[in-house]
PDB file of C-alpha atoms in Angstrom:
ATOM      1  CA  MET A   1       0.000   0.000   0.000  1.00 48.00           C
ATOM      2  CA  SER A   2       1.312   3.477  -0.823  1.00 60.00           C
ATOM      3  CA  LYS A   3       2.617   5.434   2.126  1.00 89.00           C
ATOM      4  CA  ARG A   4       1.685   9.122   1.983  1.00 95.00           C
ATOM      5  CA  GLN A   5       3.898  11.596   3.834  1.00 97.00           C
ATOM      6  CA  ILE A   6       3.671  15.360   4.222  1.00 97.00           C
ATOM      7  CA  ILE A   7       6.828  17.319   4.998  1.00 97.00           C
ATOM      8  CA  PHE A   8       5.468  20.465   6.612  1.00 94.00           C
ATOM      9  CA  ASP A   9       6.498  23.656   8.346  1.00 94.00           C
ATOM     10  CA  THR A  10       4.846  26.748   9.769  1.00 94.00           C
ATOM     11  CA  GLU A  11       5.818  30.331  10.512  1.00 93.00           C
ATOM     12  CA  THR A  12       4.107  32.148  13.378  1.00 96.00           C
ATOM     13  CA  THR A  13       3.931  35.406  15.283  1.00 97.00           C
ATOM     14  CA  GLY A  14       5.858  33.875  18.192  1.00 96.00           C
ATOM     15  CA  PHE A  15       6.250  30.906  20.494  1.00 95.00           C
ATOM     16  CA  LEU A  16       3.653  28.305  21.392  1.00 95.00           C
ATOM     17  CA  ASP A  17       3.610  29.143  25.103  1.00 95.00           C
ATOM     18  CA  ASP A  18       1.823  32.443  24.367  1.00 96.00           C
ATOM     19  CA  PRO A  19      -1.825  31.584  23.527  1.00 95.00           C
ATOM     20  CA  THR A  20      -2.231  34.851  21.599  1.00 97.00           C
ATOM     21  CA  ASN A  21       0.334  33.858  18.958  1.00 97.00           C
ATOM     22  CA  ARG A  22      -1.028  32.776  15.572  1.00 97.00           C
ATOM     23  CA  MET A  23       0.111  30.996  12.437  1.00 97.00           C
ATOM     24  CA  ILE A  24       1.029  33.194   9.474  1.00 96.00           C
ATOM     25  CA  GLU A  25       2.419  30.673   6.965  1.00 95.00           C
ATOM     26  CA  PHE A  26       1.837  26.991   6.222  1.00 96.00           C
ATOM     27  CA  ALA A  27       3.663  24.812   3.724  1.00 95.00           C
ATOM     28  CA  GLY A  28       3.444  21.093   3.062  1.00 96.00           C
ATOM     29  CA  ILE A  29       5.124  18.925   0.412  1.00 96.00           C
ATOM     30  CA  GLU A  30       3.644  15.535  -0.444  1.00 97.00           C
ATOM     31  CA  MET A  31       5.713  12.370  -0.812  1.00 96.00           C
ATOM     32  CA  ILE A  32       4.450   8.891  -1.639  1.00 95.00           C
ATOM     33  CA  ASN A  33       6.750   5.952  -0.980  1.00 91.00           C
ATOM     34  CA  ARG A  34       9.510   8.461  -0.154  1.00 91.00           C
ATOM     35  CA  GLN A  35       9.257  10.171  -3.545  1.00 92.00           C
ATOM     36  CA  PRO A  36       8.073  13.809  -3.943  1.00 93.00           C
ATOM     37  CA  THR A  37       4.917  13.863  -6.044  1.00 95.00           C
ATOM     38  CA  GLY A  38       5.040  17.558  -6.987  1.00 94.00           C
ATOM     39  CA  ASN A  39       1.851  18.143  -4.989  1.00 96.00           C
ATOM     40  CA  TYR A  40       2.158  20.812  -2.306  1.00 95.00           C
ATOM     41  CA  LEU A  41       0.163  23.354  -0.329  1.00 96.00           C
ATOM     42  CA  HIS A  42       1.565  26.782   0.510  1.00 94.00           C
ATOM     43  CA  LEU A  43      -0.497  29.470   2.235  1.00 96.00           C
ATOM     44  CA  TYR A  44       0.108  32.871   3.814  1.00 95.00           C
ATOM     45  CA  ILE A  45      -2.357  33.566   6.612  1.00 97.00           C
ATOM     46  CA  HIS A  46      -3.506  36.789   8.254  1.00 97.00           C
ATOM     47  CA  PRO A  47      -2.913  36.379  12.021  1.00 97.00           C
ATOM     48  CA  GLU A  48      -5.625  38.845  13.091  1.00 97.00           C
ATOM     49  CA  ARG A  49      -3.066  40.501  15.367  1.00 96.00           C
ATOM     50  CA  ASP A  50       0.288  42.285  15.143  1.00 97.00           C
ATOM     51  CA  ILE A  51       3.550  40.521  14.218  1.00 96.00           C
ATOM     52  CA  PRO A  52       6.357  41.338  16.699  1.00 96.00           C
ATOM     53  CA  GLU A  53       9.593  42.705  15.273  1.00 95.00           C
ATOM     54  CA  ASP A  54      11.569  39.742  16.671  1.00 94.00           C
ATOM     55  CA  ALA A  55       9.399  37.367  14.637  1.00 93.00           C
ATOM     56  CA  VAL A  56       9.765  39.508  11.500  1.00 93.00           C
ATOM     57  CA  LYS A  57      13.560  39.247  11.815  1.00 90.00           C
ATOM     58  CA  VAL A  58      13.249  35.449  11.649  1.00 87.00           C
ATOM     59  CA  HIS A  59      10.901  34.998   8.680  1.00 87.00           C
ATOM     60  CA  GLY A  60      10.619  38.469   7.098  1.00 88.00           C
ATOM     61  CA  LEU A  61       6.807  38.457   7.052  1.00 92.00           C
ATOM     62  CA  THR A  62       5.113  41.709   8.040  1.00 95.00           C
ATOM     63  CA  LEU A  63       1.446  42.410   8.641  1.00 96.00           C
ATOM     64  CA  GLU A  64       1.525  45.064   5.911  1.00 96.00           C
ATOM     65  CA  ALA A  65       2.824  42.563   3.349  1.00 94.00           C
ATOM     66  CA  LEU A  66       0.176  40.010   4.271  1.00 96.00           C
ATOM     67  CA  GLU A  67      -2.586  42.597   3.989  1.00 96.00           C
ATOM     68  CA  GLU A  68      -1.267  43.895   0.654  1.00 95.00           C
ATOM     69  CA  ASN A  69      -1.513  40.340  -0.688  1.00 92.00           C
ATOM     70  CA  ASN A  70      -4.976  39.780   0.781  1.00 96.00           C
ATOM     71  CA  ALA A  71      -3.841  36.881   2.971  1.00 97.00           C
ATOM     72  CA  PRO A  72      -6.910  35.002   4.288  1.00 97.00           C
ATOM     73  CA  VAL A  73      -7.545  34.327   7.971  1.00 98.00           C
ATOM     74  CA  PHE A  74      -7.057  30.772   9.193  1.00 98.00           C
ATOM     75  CA  ALA A  75     -10.801  30.119   9.361  1.00 98.00           C
ATOM     76  CA  ALA A  76     -10.929  30.500   5.579  1.00 98.00           C
ATOM     77  CA  VAL A  77      -8.164  27.955   4.855  1.00 98.00           C
ATOM     78  CA  GLY A  78      -8.156  25.619   7.866  1.00 98.00           C
ATOM     79  CA  GLY A  79     -10.362  23.052   6.128  1.00 98.00           C
ATOM     80  CA  GLN A  80      -8.029  23.041   3.125  1.00 98.00           C
ATOM     81  CA  ILE A  81      -5.037  22.313   5.387  1.00 98.00           C
ATOM     82  CA  ALA A  82      -6.928  19.577   7.235  1.00 98.00           C
ATOM     83  CA  ASP A  83      -7.893  17.875   3.963  1.00 98.00           C
ATOM     84  CA  PHE A  84      -4.310  18.093   2.686  1.00 98.00           C
ATOM     85  CA  ILE A  85      -2.718  16.366   5.696  1.00 98.00           C
ATOM     86  CA  ARG A  86      -5.533  13.913   6.465  1.00 97.00           C
ATOM     87  CA  ASP A  87      -4.385  10.268   6.992  1.00 97.00           C
ATOM     88  CA  ALA A  88      -0.761  11.103   6.141  1.00 97.00           C
ATOM     89  CA  GLU A  89       2.415  10.775   8.164  1.00 97.00           C
ATOM     90  CA  ILE A  90       3.419  14.373   8.800  1.00 97.00           C
ATOM     91  CA  ILE A  91       7.098  15.134   9.202  1.00 97.00           C
ATOM     92  CA  ALA A  92       8.418  18.327  10.768  1.00 97.00           C
ATOM     93  CA  HIS A  93      11.574  19.609  12.429  1.00 96.00           C
ATOM     94  CA  ASN A  94      10.635  20.187  16.070  1.00 96.00           C
ATOM     95  CA  ALA A  95       7.222  18.703  15.318  1.00 97.00           C
ATOM     96  CA  PRO A  96       5.635  19.471  18.735  1.00 97.00           C
ATOM     97  CA  PHE A  97       5.855  23.185  17.865  1.00 97.00           C
ATOM     98  CA  ASP A  98       4.217  22.932  14.433  1.00 96.00           C
ATOM     99  CA  GLU A  99       1.690  20.321  15.523  1.00 97.00           C
ATOM    100  CA  GLY A 100       0.831  22.433  18.559  1.00 97.00           C
ATOM    101  CA  PHE A 101       0.096  25.492  16.424  1.00 97.00           C
ATOM    102  CA  LEU A 102      -1.983  23.487  13.966  1.00 97.00           C
ATOM    103  CA  ASN A 103      -4.009  21.953  16.796  1.00 98.00           C
ATOM    104  CA  ARG A 104      -4.586  25.383  18.342  1.00 97.00           C
ATOM    105  CA  GLU A 105      -5.754  26.862  15.050  1.00 98.00           C
ATOM    106  CA  PHE A 106      -7.928  23.826  14.248  1.00 98.00           C
ATOM    107  CA  ALA A 107      -9.575  24.036  17.689  1.00 98.00           C
ATOM    108  CA  LYS A 108     -10.457  27.698  17.155  1.00 97.00           C
ATOM    109  CA  ILE A 109     -12.635  26.790  14.175  1.00 98.00           C
ATOM    110  CA  GLY A 110     -13.972  23.458  15.426  1.00 98.00           C
ATOM    111  CA  LEU A 111     -11.785  21.111  13.367  1.00 98.00           C
ATOM    112  CA  PRO A 112     -10.258  17.839  14.670  1.00 98.00           C
ATOM    113  CA  SER A 113      -6.668  17.771  15.924  1.00 98.00           C
ATOM    114  CA  VAL A 114      -3.794  16.532  13.770  1.00 98.00           C
ATOM    115  CA  ARG A 115      -3.914  13.042  15.285  1.00 97.00           C
ATOM    116  CA  GLU A 116      -7.700  12.920  15.112  1.00 98.00           C
ATOM    117  CA  LEU A 117      -7.315  13.485  11.369  1.00 97.00           C
ATOM    118  CA  GLY A 118      -5.521  10.129  11.238  1.00 97.00           C
ATOM    119  CA  CYS A 119      -2.017  11.577  11.002  1.00 97.00           C
ATOM    120  CA  GLY A 120       1.095  10.030  12.428  1.00 96.00           C
ATOM    121  CA  VAL A 121       3.762  12.538  13.455  1.00 97.00           C
ATOM    122  CA  THR A 122       7.525  12.207  12.921  1.00 97.00           C
ATOM    123  CA  ASP A 123       9.905  14.709  14.513  1.00 98.00           C
ATOM    124  CA  THR A 124      13.169  14.984  12.585  1.00 97.00           C
ATOM    125  CA  LEU A 125      14.735  16.994  15.417  1.00 97.00           C
ATOM    126  CA  ALA A 126      14.208  14.072  17.816  1.00 97.00           C
ATOM    127  CA  MET A 127      15.612  11.720  15.164  1.00 97.00           C
ATOM    128  CA  ALA A 128      18.689  13.921  14.728  1.00 96.00           C
ATOM    129  CA  ARG A 129      19.302  14.129  18.477  1.00 96.00           C
ATOM    130  CA  GLU A 130      19.267  10.341  18.642  1.00 96.00           C
ATOM    131  CA  MET A 131      21.604  10.010  15.655  1.00 95.00           C
ATOM    132  CA  PHE A 132      23.970  12.817  16.728  1.00 95.00           C
ATOM    133  CA  PRO A 133      23.749  13.092  20.539  1.00 95.00           C
ATOM    134  CA  GLY A 134      25.314  16.154  22.107  1.00 94.00           C
ATOM    135  CA  GLN A 135      25.632  17.968  18.766  1.00 95.00           C
ATOM    136  CA  LYS A 136      23.766  20.876  17.230  1.00 95.00           C
ATOM    137  CA  ASN A 137      20.897  19.637  15.089  1.00 95.00           C
ATOM    138  CA  SER A 138      19.259  22.704  13.561  1.00 94.00           C
ATOM    139  CA  LEU A 139      18.030  22.444   9.968  1.00 91.00           C
ATOM    140  CA  ASP A 140      21.021  24.495   8.776  1.00 89.00           C
ATOM    141  CA  VAL A 141      23.470  22.220  10.603  1.00 94.00           C
ATOM    142  CA  LEU A 142      21.828  19.075   9.208  1.00 95.00           C
ATOM    143  CA  CYS A 143      21.961  20.488   5.683  1.00 92.00           C
ATOM    144  CA  ASN A 144      25.684  21.042   6.110  1.00 92.00           C
ATOM    145  CA  ARG A 145      26.150  17.609   7.642  1.00 94.00           C
ATOM    146  CA  PHE A 146      24.453  15.885   4.702  1.00 93.00           C
ATOM    147  CA  SER A 147      25.912  18.249   2.040  1.00 92.00           C
ATOM    148  CA  ILE A 148      22.509  19.682   1.106  1.00 91.00           C
ATOM    149  CA  ASP A 149      22.589  23.056  -0.665  1.00 87.00           C
ATOM    150  CA  ARG A 150      20.830  25.653   1.503  1.00 79.00           C
ATOM    151  CA  SER A 151      22.057  28.755  -0.346  1.00 75.00           C
ATOM    152  CA  LYS A 152      18.470  29.857  -1.110  1.00 64.00           C
ATOM    153  CA  ARG A 153      17.594  29.961   2.596  1.00 63.00           C
ATOM    154  CA  VAL A 154      18.268  33.580   3.548  1.00 52.00           C
ATOM    155  CA  LEU A 155      15.370  33.826   6.019  1.00 53.00           C
ATOM    156  CA  HIS A 156      13.163  31.152   7.535  1.00 63.00           C
ATOM    157  CA  GLY A 157      10.371  30.397   5.102  1.00 70.00           C
ATOM    158  CA  ALA A 158       7.913  27.530   5.384  1.00 82.00           C
ATOM    159  CA  LEU A 159       8.169  26.340   1.774  1.00 83.00           C
ATOM    160  CA  ILE A 160      11.962  26.467   1.395  1.00 85.00           C
ATOM    161  CA  ASP A 161      12.322  24.851   4.827  1.00 89.00           C
ATOM    162  CA  CYS A 162      10.028  22.013   3.686  1.00 91.00           C
ATOM    163  CA  GLU A 163      12.132  21.460   0.583  1.00 91.00           C
ATOM    164  CA  LEU A 164      15.329  21.306   2.637  1.00 93.00           C
ATOM    165  CA  LEU A 165      13.750  19.129   5.308  1.00 94.00           C
ATOM    166  CA  ALA A 166      12.571  16.629   2.689  1.00 95.00           C
ATOM    167  CA  ASP A 167      16.190  16.177   1.568  1.00 94.00           C
ATOM    168  CA  VAL A 168      17.382  15.958   5.183  1.00 95.00           C
ATOM    169  CA  TYR A 169      14.722  13.379   6.093  1.00 96.00           C
ATOM    170  CA  LEU A 170      15.571  11.181   3.102  1.00 95.00           C
ATOM    171  CA  ALA A 171      19.275  11.409   3.948  1.00 95.00           C
ATOM    172  CA  MET A 172      18.662  10.549   7.608  1.00 95.00           C
ATOM    173  CA  THR A 173      16.497   7.526   6.821  1.00 93.00           C
ATOM    174  CA  ARG A 174      18.120   6.222   3.649  1.00 87.00           C
ATOM    175  CA  ARG A 175      20.281   3.673   5.438  1.00 70.00           C
ATOM    176  CA  GLN A 176      17.419   2.041   7.310  1.00 59.00           C
ATOM    177  CA  PHE A 177      15.537   1.584   4.033  1.00 54.00           C
ATOM    178  CA  ASP A 178      18.651   0.216   2.326  1.00 50.00           C
ATOM    179  CA  LEU A 179      19.050  -2.313   5.145  1.00 47.00           C
ATOM    180  CA  MET A 180      15.467  -3.448   4.606  1.00 50.00           C
ATOM    181  CA  GLY A 181      16.209  -4.000   0.931  1.00 47.00           C
ATOM    182  CA  ALA A 182      14.268  -1.021  -0.409  1.00 48.00           C
ATOM    183  CA  GLY A 183      16.244   1.151  -2.810  1.00 47.00           C
ATOM    184  CA  GLU A 184      15.738   4.876  -3.340  1.00 49.00           C
ATOM    185  CA  GLU A 185      13.901   5.367  -6.608  1.00 45.00           C
ATOM    186  CA  SER A 186      14.145   8.366  -8.863  1.00 40.00           C
ATOM    187  CA  GLY A 187      11.731   8.195 -11.763  1.00 39.00           C
ATOM    188  CA  ASP A 188      12.319   4.855 -13.480  1.00 39.00           C
ATOM    189  CA  ARG A 189      15.787   4.460 -12.022  1.00 36.00           C
ATOM    190  CA  GLN A 190      16.777   2.781  -8.807  1.00 38.00           C
ATOM    191  CA  THR A 191      19.860   3.870  -6.901  1.00 36.00           C
ATOM    192  CA  ARG A 192      22.080   0.918  -6.063  1.00 39.00           C
ATOM    193  CA  VAL A 193      24.478   0.855  -3.157  1.00 37.00           C
ATOM    194  CA  ASN A 194      27.942  -0.278  -4.234  1.00 41.00           C
ATOM    195  CA  VAL A 195      29.875  -1.977  -1.464  1.00 40.00           C
ATOM    196  CA  VAL A 196      33.609  -1.474  -1.900  1.00 41.00           C
ATOM    197  CA  GLN A 197      35.761  -4.105  -0.237  1.00 44.00           C
ATOM    198  CA  THR A 198      39.339  -3.327   0.760  1.00 43.00           C
ATOM    199  CA  LYS A 199      42.069  -5.853   1.400  1.00 49.00           C
ATOM    200  CA  ARG A 200      44.875  -5.481   3.900  1.00 47.00           C
ATOM    201  CA  ASN A 201      48.308  -6.922   3.189  1.00 52.00           C
ATOM    202  CA  GLY A 202      48.847  -7.937   6.823  1.00 53.00           C
ATOM    203  CA  ARG A 203      51.732  -5.514   7.402  1.00 58.00           C
ATOM    204  CA  LEU A 204      51.329  -2.369   9.492  1.00 55.00           C
ATOM    205  CA  LYS A 205      53.799   0.465   9.290  1.00 60.00           C
ATOM    206  CA  VAL A 206      55.308   1.192  12.698  1.00 64.00           C
ATOM    207  CA  VAL A 207      56.560   4.742  13.329  1.00 71.00           C
ATOM    208  CA  CYS A 208      58.835   4.934  16.374  1.00 77.00           C
ATOM    209  CA  ALA A 209      59.397   8.026  18.492  1.00 80.00           C
ATOM    210  CA  ASP A 210      62.683   9.835  17.880  1.00 81.00           C
ATOM    211  CA  GLU A 211      65.160  10.802  20.590  1.00 84.00           C
ATOM    212  CA  GLY A 212      63.692  14.254  21.062  1.00 81.00           C
ATOM    213  CA  GLU A 213      60.163  12.892  21.516  1.00 81.00           C
ATOM    214  CA  LEU A 214      61.415  10.274  23.993  1.00 82.00           C
ATOM    215  CA  ALA A 215      63.218  12.962  25.999  1.00 82.00           C
ATOM    216  CA  LYS A 216      60.059  15.106  26.202  1.00 81.00           C
ATOM    217  CA  HIS A 217      58.124  12.038  27.318  1.00 80.00           C
ATOM    218  CA  GLU A 218      60.588  11.408  30.153  1.00 81.00           C
ATOM    219  CA  GLN A 219      60.397  15.061  31.218  1.00 79.00           C
ATOM    220  CA  TYR A 220      56.616  14.785  31.387  1.00 77.00           C
ATOM    221  CA  LEU A 221      56.886  11.619  33.525  1.00 78.00           C
ATOM    222  CA  ASP A 222      59.397  13.361  35.833  1.00 79.00           C
ATOM    223  CA  ALA A 223      56.846  16.124  36.433  1.00 74.00           C
ATOM    224  CA  LEU A 224      54.286  13.529  37.557  1.00 74.00           C
ATOM    225  CA  GLY A 225      56.509  12.509  40.480  1.00 74.00           C
ATOM    226  CA  ASP A 226      56.811   9.213  42.356  1.00 72.00           C
ATOM    227  CA  GLU A 227      53.153   8.286  41.832  1.00 70.00           C
ATOM    228  CA  CYS A 228      53.542   8.073  38.053  1.00 72.00           C
ATOM    229  CA  VAL A 229      51.482   5.023  37.029  1.00 70.00           C
ATOM    230  CA  TRP A 230      53.372   4.620  33.755  1.00 67.00           C
ATOM    231  CA  ARG A 231      56.729   4.124  35.549  1.00 71.00           C
ATOM    232  CA  LYS A 232      55.200   1.852  38.197  1.00 69.00           C
ATOM    233  CA  ALA A 233      53.863  -0.386  35.441  1.00 65.00           C
ATOM    234  CA  ALA A 234      57.211  -0.396  33.659  1.00 67.00           C
ATOM    235  CA  ALA A 235      59.040  -1.292  36.888  1.00 68.00           C
ATOM    236  CA  ALA A 236      56.610  -4.139  37.536  1.00 63.00           C
ATOM    237  CA  GLU A 237      57.245  -5.538  34.052  1.00 57.00           C
ATOM    238  CA  ARG A 238      61.015  -5.504  34.630  1.00 58.00           C
ATOM    239  CA  GLN A 239      60.573  -7.502  37.837  1.00 61.00           C
ATOM    240  CA  VAL A 240      58.648 -10.266  36.096  1.00 53.00           C
TER     241      VAL A 240
END
Protein backbone atom coordinates (compact mmCIF):
# COMPACT_ATOMS: atom_id res chain seq x y z
CA MET A 1 0.00 0.00 0.00
CA SER A 2 1.31 3.48 -0.82
CA LYS A 3 2.62 5.43 2.13
CA ARG A 4 1.69 9.12 1.98
CA GLN A 5 3.90 11.60 3.83
CA ILE A 6 3.67 15.36 4.22
CA ILE A 7 6.83 17.32 5.00
CA PHE A 8 5.47 20.47 6.61
CA ASP A 9 6.50 23.66 8.35
CA THR A 10 4.85 26.75 9.77
CA GLU A 11 5.82 30.33 10.51
CA THR A 12 4.11 32.15 13.38
CA THR A 13 3.93 35.41 15.28
CA GLY A 14 5.86 33.87 18.19
CA PHE A 15 6.25 30.91 20.49
CA LEU A 16 3.65 28.30 21.39
CA ASP A 17 3.61 29.14 25.10
CA ASP A 18 1.82 32.44 24.37
CA PRO A 19 -1.83 31.58 23.53
CA THR A 20 -2.23 34.85 21.60
CA ASN A 21 0.33 33.86 18.96
CA ARG A 22 -1.03 32.78 15.57
CA MET A 23 0.11 31.00 12.44
CA ILE A 24 1.03 33.19 9.47
CA GLU A 25 2.42 30.67 6.96
CA PHE A 26 1.84 26.99 6.22
CA ALA A 27 3.66 24.81 3.72
CA GLY A 28 3.44 21.09 3.06
CA ILE A 29 5.12 18.93 0.41
CA GLU A 30 3.64 15.54 -0.44
CA MET A 31 5.71 12.37 -0.81
CA ILE A 32 4.45 8.89 -1.64
CA ASN A 33 6.75 5.95 -0.98
CA ARG A 34 9.51 8.46 -0.15
CA GLN A 35 9.26 10.17 -3.55
CA PRO A 36 8.07 13.81 -3.94
CA THR A 37 4.92 13.86 -6.04
CA GLY A 38 5.04 17.56 -6.99
CA ASN A 39 1.85 18.14 -4.99
CA TYR A 40 2.16 20.81 -2.31
CA LEU A 41 0.16 23.35 -0.33
CA HIS A 42 1.56 26.78 0.51
CA LEU A 43 -0.50 29.47 2.23
CA TYR A 44 0.11 32.87 3.81
CA ILE A 45 -2.36 33.57 6.61
CA HIS A 46 -3.51 36.79 8.25
CA PRO A 47 -2.91 36.38 12.02
CA GLU A 48 -5.63 38.85 13.09
CA ARG A 49 -3.07 40.50 15.37
CA ASP A 50 0.29 42.29 15.14
CA ILE A 51 3.55 40.52 14.22
CA PRO A 52 6.36 41.34 16.70
CA GLU A 53 9.59 42.70 15.27
CA ASP A 54 11.57 39.74 16.67
CA ALA A 55 9.40 37.37 14.64
CA VAL A 56 9.77 39.51 11.50
CA LYS A 57 13.56 39.25 11.82
CA VAL A 58 13.25 35.45 11.65
CA HIS A 59 10.90 35.00 8.68
CA GLY A 60 10.62 38.47 7.10
CA LEU A 61 6.81 38.46 7.05
CA THR A 62 5.11 41.71 8.04
CA LEU A 63 1.45 42.41 8.64
CA GLU A 64 1.52 45.06 5.91
CA ALA A 65 2.82 42.56 3.35
CA LEU A 66 0.18 40.01 4.27
CA GLU A 67 -2.59 42.60 3.99
CA GLU A 68 -1.27 43.90 0.65
CA ASN A 69 -1.51 40.34 -0.69
CA ASN A 70 -4.98 39.78 0.78
CA ALA A 71 -3.84 36.88 2.97
CA PRO A 72 -6.91 35.00 4.29
CA VAL A 73 -7.55 34.33 7.97
CA PHE A 74 -7.06 30.77 9.19
CA ALA A 75 -10.80 30.12 9.36
CA ALA A 76 -10.93 30.50 5.58
CA VAL A 77 -8.16 27.96 4.86
CA GLY A 78 -8.16 25.62 7.87
CA GLY A 79 -10.36 23.05 6.13
CA GLN A 80 -8.03 23.04 3.12
CA ILE A 81 -5.04 22.31 5.39
CA ALA A 82 -6.93 19.58 7.23
CA ASP A 83 -7.89 17.87 3.96
CA PHE A 84 -4.31 18.09 2.69
CA ILE A 85 -2.72 16.37 5.70
CA ARG A 86 -5.53 13.91 6.47
CA ASP A 87 -4.38 10.27 6.99
CA ALA A 88 -0.76 11.10 6.14
CA GLU A 89 2.41 10.77 8.16
CA ILE A 90 3.42 14.37 8.80
CA ILE A 91 7.10 15.13 9.20
CA ALA A 92 8.42 18.33 10.77
CA HIS A 93 11.57 19.61 12.43
CA ASN A 94 10.64 20.19 16.07
CA ALA A 95 7.22 18.70 15.32
CA PRO A 96 5.64 19.47 18.74
CA PHE A 97 5.86 23.19 17.86
CA ASP A 98 4.22 22.93 14.43
CA GLU A 99 1.69 20.32 15.52
CA GLY A 100 0.83 22.43 18.56
CA PHE A 101 0.10 25.49 16.42
CA LEU A 102 -1.98 23.49 13.97
CA ASN A 103 -4.01 21.95 16.80
CA ARG A 104 -4.59 25.38 18.34
CA GLU A 105 -5.75 26.86 15.05
CA PHE A 106 -7.93 23.83 14.25
CA ALA A 107 -9.57 24.04 17.69
CA LYS A 108 -10.46 27.70 17.16
CA ILE A 109 -12.64 26.79 14.17
CA GLY A 110 -13.97 23.46 15.43
CA LEU A 111 -11.78 21.11 13.37
CA PRO A 112 -10.26 17.84 14.67
CA SER A 113 -6.67 17.77 15.92
CA VAL A 114 -3.79 16.53 13.77
CA ARG A 115 -3.91 13.04 15.28
CA GLU A 116 -7.70 12.92 15.11
CA LEU A 117 -7.31 13.48 11.37
CA GLY A 118 -5.52 10.13 11.24
CA CYS A 119 -2.02 11.58 11.00
CA GLY A 120 1.09 10.03 12.43
CA VAL A 121 3.76 12.54 13.46
CA THR A 122 7.52 12.21 12.92
CA ASP A 123 9.90 14.71 14.51
CA THR A 124 13.17 14.98 12.58
CA LEU A 125 14.74 16.99 15.42
CA ALA A 126 14.21 14.07 17.82
CA MET A 127 15.61 11.72 15.16
CA ALA A 128 18.69 13.92 14.73
CA ARG A 129 19.30 14.13 18.48
CA GLU A 130 19.27 10.34 18.64
CA MET A 131 21.60 10.01 15.65
CA PHE A 132 23.97 12.82 16.73
CA PRO A 133 23.75 13.09 20.54
CA GLY A 134 25.31 16.15 22.11
CA GLN A 135 25.63 17.97 18.77
CA LYS A 136 23.77 20.88 17.23
CA ASN A 137 20.90 19.64 15.09
CA SER A 138 19.26 22.70 13.56
CA LEU A 139 18.03 22.44 9.97
CA ASP A 140 21.02 24.49 8.78
CA VAL A 141 23.47 22.22 10.60
CA LEU A 142 21.83 19.08 9.21
CA CYS A 143 21.96 20.49 5.68
CA ASN A 144 25.68 21.04 6.11
CA ARG A 145 26.15 17.61 7.64
CA PHE A 146 24.45 15.89 4.70
CA SER A 147 25.91 18.25 2.04
CA ILE A 148 22.51 19.68 1.11
CA ASP A 149 22.59 23.06 -0.67
CA ARG A 150 20.83 25.65 1.50
CA SER A 151 22.06 28.76 -0.35
CA LYS A 152 18.47 29.86 -1.11
CA ARG A 153 17.59 29.96 2.60
CA VAL A 154 18.27 33.58 3.55
CA LEU A 155 15.37 33.83 6.02
CA HIS A 156 13.16 31.15 7.54
CA GLY A 157 10.37 30.40 5.10
CA ALA A 158 7.91 27.53 5.38
CA LEU A 159 8.17 26.34 1.77
CA ILE A 160 11.96 26.47 1.39
CA ASP A 161 12.32 24.85 4.83
CA CYS A 162 10.03 22.01 3.69
CA GLU A 163 12.13 21.46 0.58
CA LEU A 164 15.33 21.31 2.64
CA LEU A 165 13.75 19.13 5.31
CA ALA A 166 12.57 16.63 2.69
CA ASP A 167 16.19 16.18 1.57
CA VAL A 168 17.38 15.96 5.18
CA TYR A 169 14.72 13.38 6.09
CA LEU A 170 15.57 11.18 3.10
CA ALA A 171 19.27 11.41 3.95
CA MET A 172 18.66 10.55 7.61
CA THR A 173 16.50 7.53 6.82
CA ARG A 174 18.12 6.22 3.65
CA ARG A 175 20.28 3.67 5.44
CA GLN A 176 17.42 2.04 7.31
CA PHE A 177 15.54 1.58 4.03
CA ASP A 178 18.65 0.22 2.33
CA LEU A 179 19.05 -2.31 5.15
CA MET A 180 15.47 -3.45 4.61
CA GLY A 181 16.21 -4.00 0.93
CA ALA A 182 14.27 -1.02 -0.41
CA GLY A 183 16.24 1.15 -2.81
CA GLU A 184 15.74 4.88 -3.34
CA GLU A 185 13.90 5.37 -6.61
CA SER A 186 14.14 8.37 -8.86
CA GLY A 187 11.73 8.19 -11.76
CA ASP A 188 12.32 4.85 -13.48
CA ARG A 189 15.79 4.46 -12.02
CA GLN A 190 16.78 2.78 -8.81
CA THR A 191 19.86 3.87 -6.90
CA ARG A 192 22.08 0.92 -6.06
CA VAL A 193 24.48 0.85 -3.16
CA ASN A 194 27.94 -0.28 -4.23
CA VAL A 195 29.88 -1.98 -1.46
CA VAL A 196 33.61 -1.47 -1.90
CA GLN A 197 35.76 -4.11 -0.24
CA THR A 198 39.34 -3.33 0.76
CA LYS A 199 42.07 -5.85 1.40
CA ARG A 200 44.88 -5.48 3.90
CA ASN A 201 48.31 -6.92 3.19
CA GLY A 202 48.85 -7.94 6.82
CA ARG A 203 51.73 -5.51 7.40
CA LEU A 204 51.33 -2.37 9.49
CA LYS A 205 53.80 0.46 9.29
CA VAL A 206 55.31 1.19 12.70
CA VAL A 207 56.56 4.74 13.33
CA CYS A 208 58.83 4.93 16.37
CA ALA A 209 59.40 8.03 18.49
CA ASP A 210 62.68 9.83 17.88
CA GLU A 211 65.16 10.80 20.59
CA GLY A 212 63.69 14.25 21.06
CA GLU A 213 60.16 12.89 21.52
CA LEU A 214 61.41 10.27 23.99
CA ALA A 215 63.22 12.96 26.00
CA LYS A 216 60.06 15.11 26.20
CA HIS A 217 58.12 12.04 27.32
CA GLU A 218 60.59 11.41 30.15
CA GLN A 219 60.40 15.06 31.22
CA TYR A 220 56.62 14.79 31.39
CA LEU A 221 56.89 11.62 33.53
CA ASP A 222 59.40 13.36 35.83
CA ALA A 223 56.85 16.12 36.43
CA LEU A 224 54.29 13.53 37.56
CA GLY A 225 56.51 12.51 40.48
CA ASP A 226 56.81 9.21 42.36
CA GLU A 227 53.15 8.29 41.83
CA CYS A 228 53.54 8.07 38.05
CA VAL A 229 51.48 5.02 37.03
CA TRP A 230 53.37 4.62 33.75
CA ARG A 231 56.73 4.12 35.55
CA LYS A 232 55.20 1.85 38.20
CA ALA A 233 53.86 -0.39 35.44
CA ALA A 234 57.21 -0.40 33.66
CA ALA A 235 59.04 -1.29 36.89
CA ALA A 236 56.61 -4.14 37.54
CA GLU A 237 57.25 -5.54 34.05
CA ARG A 238 61.01 -5.50 34.63
CA GLN A 239 60.57 -7.50 37.84
CA VAL A 240 58.65 -10.27 36.10
